[in-house]
Amino acid sequence: MDLNCEGCAGCCVDWRPLGGAPDHERSGRYRALDDTYNLVPLTRDEVREFLEAGYGDALVPRLFAAEDPDRAVTIDGHDVAAMGDRPLFLVGLRKPPKPVAPFGSDPVWLDACAFLDPETLQCRIHGEELYPRTCATYPGLNLELDRETECERVERAHGEPGERLRDRSVPEDLPPPAFGPQALGSTVFAYPDPGTLEGVIARLAAGESTREDRVLFVGAAAGSAPGMPEVNGDLAEEARELALEADSWIGRAAEGWARAAEDAGGPGAPATDAPAHGDVEEARGAPETPGWDALREEEP
């Protein structure tokens, strides 16, 4: 597998406002309640690691619309996919709006991964211990399953065949799919107390979740065990406290970007007058990225 990621970030940003991206988050067997594009599912261990690193404010849950009424629980008018009466969910990374210019476009406000440097379009934790395994191996699983990759979608809409996905060979040591019998308690979690979710599901579906909403699911994920729907209450409570206490540059930058994006007109609006990314992210503690010239110099 050989990728050309420079100037792309198609797997990290919601580029639907630029045209050509499918609305695949709400299609197929598992339809997300929210509209976040390409949410990366984290494992239970990764959720715990982000919490321990102080990034509890970077995490967000995803729930799914139920196709089978016998495998659903109704909350806030939504039939939510469930195991018994326990809503099933993933945990991923938040995607606040940022001023980015992928594919050679002019700067525009697009929802982007919380860890994406909007200037270089590089991940701020690439290669670090926190870097999610799904990101590190993407699009390997797509290639193994012969499914279209985000690289190919970008090529079709904003490039040429082979420009982004240069080699389709499947890498070794791929993680298991996020969905499947092995996923319960590892990447797919069961929320233990649906009675506490009144109002929460409606806000999640509308993209208006609060920190208090999100930490409910973060705690349940951290308290889960592979292969089991049950949640360890003590571990979940400890994780909720960590998530509520989190005050990383991610959360503070997300608030700053959201205000600026709203003033500009929201996702898809021109970002020519956006605040400098250094003032919003690096000044709040975001680690710098090397830039593409530096990476080219390291190539043999």
Short mmCIF file of C-alpha atoms in Angstrom, two decimals:
data_model
loop_
_atom_site.label_atom_id
_atom_site.label_comp_id
_atom_site.label_asym_id
_atom_site.label_seq_id
_atom_site.Cartn_x
_atom_site.Cartn_y
_atom_site.Cartn_z
CA MET A 1 0.00 0.00 0.00
CA ASP A 2 1.43 3.35 -1.05
CA LEU A 3 -0.43 6.62 -0.50
CA ASN A 4 0.09 10.23 -1.55
CA CYS A 5 -1.47 12.20 1.31
CA GLU A 6 0.07 15.61 0.65
CA GLY A 7 -2.62 18.26 0.24
CA CYS A 8 -5.43 15.73 0.67
CA ALA A 9 -6.73 14.78 4.15
CA GLY A 10 -9.83 13.35 2.47
CA CYS A 11 -10.13 10.77 5.24
CA CYS A 12 -9.78 13.47 7.92
CA VAL A 13 -12.16 16.20 6.71
CA ASP A 14 -15.80 16.32 5.72
CA TRP A 15 -15.29 17.39 2.12
CA ARG A 16 -18.92 16.93 1.04
CA PRO A 17 -19.38 20.73 0.65
CA LEU A 18 -16.70 20.62 -2.05
CA GLY A 19 -18.69 18.09 -4.08
CA GLY A 20 -18.16 14.47 -5.00
CA ALA A 21 -18.20 12.84 -1.56
CA PRO A 22 -20.95 10.27 -0.96
CA ASP A 23 -23.23 10.47 2.05
CA HIS A 24 -22.20 6.99 3.16
CA GLU A 25 -22.52 7.68 6.89
CA ARG A 26 -26.29 7.33 6.62
CA SER A 27 -26.50 4.48 4.14
CA GLY A 28 -25.98 0.73 4.26
CA ARG A 29 -26.66 -1.69 7.07
CA TYR A 30 -25.50 0.60 9.88
CA ARG A 31 -26.87 4.14 9.53
CA ALA A 32 -25.38 6.64 11.92
CA LEU A 33 -27.75 8.89 13.84
CA ASP A 34 -25.29 11.76 13.53
CA ASP A 35 -23.90 13.29 10.34
CA THR A 36 -20.18 13.25 11.13
CA TYR A 37 -18.21 12.14 8.07
CA ASN A 38 -15.71 9.28 8.39
CA LEU A 39 -15.73 8.96 12.16
CA VAL A 40 -12.77 6.76 13.16
CA PRO A 41 -13.84 4.06 15.65
CA LEU A 42 -11.52 3.78 18.63
CA THR A 43 -10.91 0.63 20.61
CA ARG A 44 -11.64 0.47 24.31
CA ASP A 45 -7.92 0.61 25.05
CA GLU A 46 -7.49 3.65 22.80
CA VAL A 47 -10.36 5.41 24.57
CA ARG A 48 -8.61 4.79 27.88
CA GLU A 49 -5.29 6.04 26.48
CA PHE A 50 -6.83 9.28 25.23
CA LEU A 51 -8.42 9.79 28.64
CA GLU A 52 -5.15 9.18 30.47
CA ALA A 53 -3.39 11.63 28.14
CA GLY A 54 -5.89 14.35 29.06
CA TYR A 55 -7.82 14.25 25.79
CA GLY A 56 -11.21 13.29 27.12
CA ASP A 57 -12.59 16.42 25.46
CA ALA A 58 -11.55 15.04 22.05
CA LEU A 59 -13.90 12.04 22.20
CA VAL A 60 -17.40 11.74 20.78
CA PRO A 61 -19.90 8.83 20.59
CA ARG A 62 -21.82 7.52 17.60
CA LEU A 63 -25.10 5.64 17.78
CA PHE A 64 -27.03 3.95 14.98
CA ALA A 65 -30.56 3.85 13.63
CA ALA A 66 -32.13 0.42 14.04
CA GLU A 67 -33.33 -1.51 11.00
CA ASP A 68 -34.82 -4.34 13.06
CA PRO A 69 -37.48 -3.19 15.55
CA ASP A 70 -36.73 -6.26 17.66
CA ARG A 71 -33.17 -5.02 18.10
CA ALA A 72 -33.96 -1.44 19.00
CA VAL A 73 -34.73 0.83 21.89
CA THR A 74 -36.72 4.01 21.30
CA ILE A 75 -35.29 7.17 22.87
CA ASP A 76 -36.26 10.75 22.01
CA GLY A 77 -38.29 9.41 19.09
CA HIS A 78 -35.30 7.59 17.56
CA ASP A 79 -35.23 3.82 17.13
CA VAL A 80 -31.66 3.16 18.22
CA ALA A 81 -29.82 -0.08 17.43
CA ALA A 82 -29.49 -2.00 20.67
CA MET A 83 -28.61 -5.26 22.36
CA GLY A 84 -31.65 -5.91 24.47
CA ASP A 85 -32.42 -2.49 25.92
CA ARG A 86 -28.80 -1.31 25.72
CA PRO A 87 -28.04 1.16 22.89
CA LEU A 88 -24.98 0.19 20.85
CA PHE A 89 -22.37 2.83 20.09
CA LEU A 90 -18.85 3.64 18.98
CA VAL A 91 -16.44 6.27 20.28
CA GLY A 92 -14.39 8.38 17.87
CA LEU A 93 -12.59 11.71 17.62
CA ARG A 94 -14.44 15.03 17.38
CA LYS A 95 -14.53 16.93 14.10
CA PRO A 96 -14.88 20.67 14.74
CA PRO A 97 -14.96 23.08 11.78
CA LYS A 98 -11.54 24.27 10.63
CA PRO A 99 -10.25 26.51 7.81
CA VAL A 100 -8.65 24.03 5.39
CA ALA A 101 -7.75 23.89 1.71
CA PRO A 102 -7.71 20.25 0.58
CA PHE A 103 -7.23 19.14 -3.03
CA GLY A 104 -5.84 22.54 -4.01
CA SER A 105 -9.06 24.37 -3.13
CA ASP A 106 -9.27 27.85 -1.68
CA PRO A 107 -9.50 27.91 2.14
CA VAL A 108 -12.95 26.82 3.24
CA TRP A 109 -14.60 25.91 6.53
CA LEU A 110 -14.94 22.12 6.77
CA ASP A 111 -15.44 19.80 9.71
CA ALA A 112 -12.05 18.19 10.34
CA CYS A 113 -10.47 15.78 12.79
CA ALA A 114 -9.58 17.50 16.04
CA PHE A 115 -5.94 16.48 15.59
CA LEU A 116 -5.57 17.68 11.98
CA ASP A 117 -3.22 20.61 11.44
CA PRO A 118 -5.35 22.87 9.19
CA GLU A 119 -2.28 24.41 7.59
CA THR A 120 -0.18 21.36 6.65
CA LEU A 121 -3.11 18.89 6.57
CA GLN A 122 -1.01 16.53 8.67
CA CYS A 123 -2.04 14.71 11.82
CA ARG A 124 -0.57 16.17 15.00
CA ILE A 125 -0.25 12.70 16.57
CA HIS A 126 0.84 10.75 13.48
CA GLY A 127 3.30 8.06 14.53
CA GLU A 128 2.75 8.73 18.23
CA GLU A 129 1.47 6.17 20.73
CA LEU A 130 -1.98 7.79 20.64
CA TYR A 131 -2.28 7.50 16.85
CA PRO A 132 -5.34 5.25 16.29
CA ARG A 133 -4.61 1.91 14.71
CA THR A 134 -7.46 2.40 12.25
CA CYS A 135 -5.78 5.56 10.96
CA ALA A 136 -2.35 3.93 10.86
CA THR A 137 -3.59 1.09 8.65
CA TYR A 138 -6.11 2.96 6.48
CA PRO A 139 -7.20 2.08 3.80
CA GLY A 140 -5.84 -1.43 4.26
CA LEU A 141 -9.11 -2.99 5.41
CA ASN A 142 -10.98 -1.42 2.48
CA LEU A 143 -8.46 -2.95 0.11
CA GLU A 144 -8.70 -6.35 1.77
CA LEU A 145 -12.50 -6.29 1.49
CA ASP A 146 -12.37 -4.80 -2.03
CA ARG A 147 -14.31 -1.70 -0.96
CA GLU A 148 -13.82 1.78 -2.37
CA THR A 149 -11.35 3.87 -0.40
CA GLU A 150 -11.57 7.55 0.45
CA CYS A 151 -8.42 7.97 -1.65
CA GLU A 152 -10.31 6.74 -4.72
CA ARG A 153 -13.32 8.93 -3.97
CA VAL A 154 -11.02 11.94 -3.86
CA GLU A 155 -9.32 10.87 -7.09
CA ARG A 156 -12.66 10.57 -8.85
CA ALA A 157 -13.92 13.98 -7.72
CA HIS A 158 -10.77 16.07 -7.39
CA GLY A 159 -7.88 14.32 -9.09
CA GLU A 160 -6.73 11.52 -11.34
CA PRO A 161 -6.72 7.72 -10.93
CA GLY A 162 -3.63 6.61 -9.06
CA GLU A 163 -2.83 10.10 -7.80
CA ARG A 164 -3.64 9.31 -4.17
CA LEU A 165 -3.74 5.50 -3.98
CA ARG A 166 -0.52 4.53 -5.72
CA ASP A 167 -0.35 0.88 -4.69
CA ARG A 168 -3.27 -1.37 -3.72
CA SER A 169 -1.28 -4.11 -1.97
CA VAL A 170 -2.86 -5.08 1.36
CA PRO A 171 -0.65 -4.47 4.41
CA GLU A 172 -0.10 -7.13 7.03
CA ASP A 173 -1.36 -7.04 10.61
CA LEU A 174 -4.64 -5.27 9.87
CA PRO A 175 -6.97 -4.61 12.81
CA PRO A 176 -10.28 -6.50 12.85
CA PRO A 177 -13.33 -4.73 11.38
CA ALA A 178 -15.11 -2.31 13.70
CA PHE A 179 -18.29 -4.34 13.28
CA GLY A 180 -18.62 -8.07 13.78
CA PRO A 181 -18.91 -10.67 16.54
CA GLN A 182 -15.47 -9.81 17.90
CA ALA A 183 -16.28 -6.09 18.19
CA LEU A 184 -18.55 -6.13 21.25
CA GLY A 185 -16.78 -4.49 24.15
CA SER A 186 -13.76 -3.70 21.96
CA THR A 187 -15.01 -1.14 19.41
CA VAL A 188 -18.79 -1.52 19.72
CA PHE A 189 -20.13 -0.84 23.19
CA ALA A 190 -23.48 -1.30 24.93
CA TYR A 191 -24.74 1.60 27.04
CA PRO A 192 -26.00 0.14 30.34
CA ASP A 193 -28.70 2.60 31.41
CA PRO A 194 -30.90 3.91 28.58
CA GLY A 195 -33.10 5.70 31.09
CA THR A 196 -30.38 8.34 31.52
CA LEU A 197 -30.37 9.23 27.81
CA GLU A 198 -33.57 11.27 27.55
CA GLY A 199 -32.67 14.40 25.58
CA VAL A 200 -29.14 13.12 24.97
CA ILE A 201 -30.00 11.10 21.85
CA ALA A 202 -31.86 14.03 20.30
CA ARG A 203 -28.87 16.31 20.82
CA LEU A 204 -26.44 13.74 19.42
CA ALA A 205 -28.56 13.22 16.32
CA ALA A 206 -28.77 16.99 15.79
CA GLY A 207 -25.02 17.49 16.23
CA GLU A 208 -25.64 19.52 19.38
CA SER A 209 -24.25 17.22 22.07
CA THR A 210 -22.80 18.67 25.25
CA ARG A 211 -19.69 17.55 27.08
CA GLU A 212 -21.94 16.00 29.72
CA ASP A 213 -23.72 14.01 27.00
CA ARG A 214 -20.50 12.73 25.49
CA VAL A 215 -18.83 11.64 28.72
CA LEU A 216 -21.71 9.27 29.49
CA PHE A 217 -20.67 7.14 26.53
CA VAL A 218 -16.95 7.65 26.98
CA GLY A 219 -17.27 6.28 30.50
CA ALA A 220 -19.29 3.27 29.36
CA ALA A 221 -16.74 2.49 26.64
CA ALA A 222 -13.82 2.71 29.05
CA GLY A 223 -15.63 0.44 31.50
CA SER A 224 -16.40 -2.23 28.90
CA ALA A 225 -14.72 -5.61 28.45
CA PRO A 226 -14.11 -7.49 25.17
CA GLY A 227 -16.92 -9.88 24.30
CA MET A 228 -19.20 -8.59 27.05
CA PRO A 229 -22.15 -6.13 27.03
CA GLU A 230 -21.69 -5.39 30.73
CA VAL A 231 -19.92 -2.27 31.98
CA ASN A 232 -17.76 -1.99 35.09
CA GLY A 233 -19.42 0.84 36.98
CA ASP A 234 -16.33 1.89 38.92
CA LEU A 235 -14.16 2.10 35.80
CA ALA A 236 -16.92 3.95 33.96
CA GLU A 237 -17.27 6.52 36.75
CA GLU A 238 -13.52 7.07 36.87
CA ALA A 239 -13.46 7.58 33.09
CA ARG A 240 -16.37 10.03 33.21
CA GLU A 241 -14.52 12.09 35.80
CA LEU A 242 -11.39 12.16 33.64
CA ALA A 243 -13.40 13.22 30.61
CA LEU A 244 -15.18 15.98 32.51
CA GLU A 245 -11.90 17.29 33.92
CA ALA A 246 -10.15 17.31 30.53
CA ASP A 247 -9.05 20.78 29.46
CA SER A 248 -6.76 20.11 26.51
CA TRP A 249 -5.97 22.36 23.58
CA ILE A 250 -8.44 20.23 21.60
CA GLY A 251 -11.49 21.38 23.50
CA ARG A 252 -10.44 25.02 23.71
CA ALA A 253 -9.47 25.16 20.03
CA ALA A 254 -12.74 23.50 19.01
CA GLU A 255 -14.68 26.26 20.76
CA GLY A 256 -12.62 28.94 19.03
CA TRP A 257 -13.01 27.36 15.60
CA ALA A 258 -16.75 26.86 16.09
CA ARG A 259 -17.31 30.54 16.87
CA ALA A 260 -15.25 31.67 13.88
CA ALA A 261 -16.96 29.20 11.54
CA GLU A 262 -20.41 30.31 12.66
CA ASP A 263 -19.49 33.95 12.05
CA ALA A 264 -18.29 33.02 8.55
CA GLY A 265 -21.42 31.10 7.60
CA GLY A 266 -20.68 27.53 8.66
CA PRO A 267 -19.25 24.52 6.80
CA GLY A 268 -18.62 25.23 3.13
CA ALA A 269 -18.21 28.97 3.63
CA PRO A 270 -14.99 30.70 2.49
CA ALA A 271 -12.34 30.82 5.20
CA THR A 272 -10.19 33.60 3.79
CA ASP A 273 -10.62 35.69 6.95
CA ALA A 274 -10.20 32.83 9.43
CA PRO A 275 -8.02 33.27 12.52
CA ALA A 276 -4.44 32.06 12.18
CA HIS A 277 -4.21 28.39 13.07
CA GLY A 278 -1.23 29.12 15.30
CA ASP A 279 -3.32 31.46 17.43
CA VAL A 280 -6.11 28.93 17.79
CA GLU A 281 -4.25 25.63 18.14
CA GLU A 282 -0.49 25.96 18.69
CA ALA A 283 -0.94 28.84 21.14
CA ARG A 284 -3.17 26.55 23.20
CA GLY A 285 -0.62 23.75 23.24
CA ALA A 286 -1.10 21.82 20.00
CA PRO A 287 2.04 19.94 18.90
CA GLU A 288 3.46 21.16 15.61
CA THR A 289 3.59 19.06 12.45
CA PRO A 290 6.76 18.73 10.34
CA GLY A 291 5.36 19.86 6.99
CA TRP A 292 5.76 17.97 3.73
CA ASP A 293 9.15 19.38 2.77
CA ALA A 294 10.66 17.93 5.94
CA LEU A 295 9.18 14.52 5.19
CA ARG A 296 10.54 14.56 1.66
CA GLU A 297 14.00 15.30 3.02
CA GLU A 298 13.76 12.18 5.19
CA GLU A 299 12.98 9.91 2.23
CA PRO A 300 15.86 7.62 1.20
#
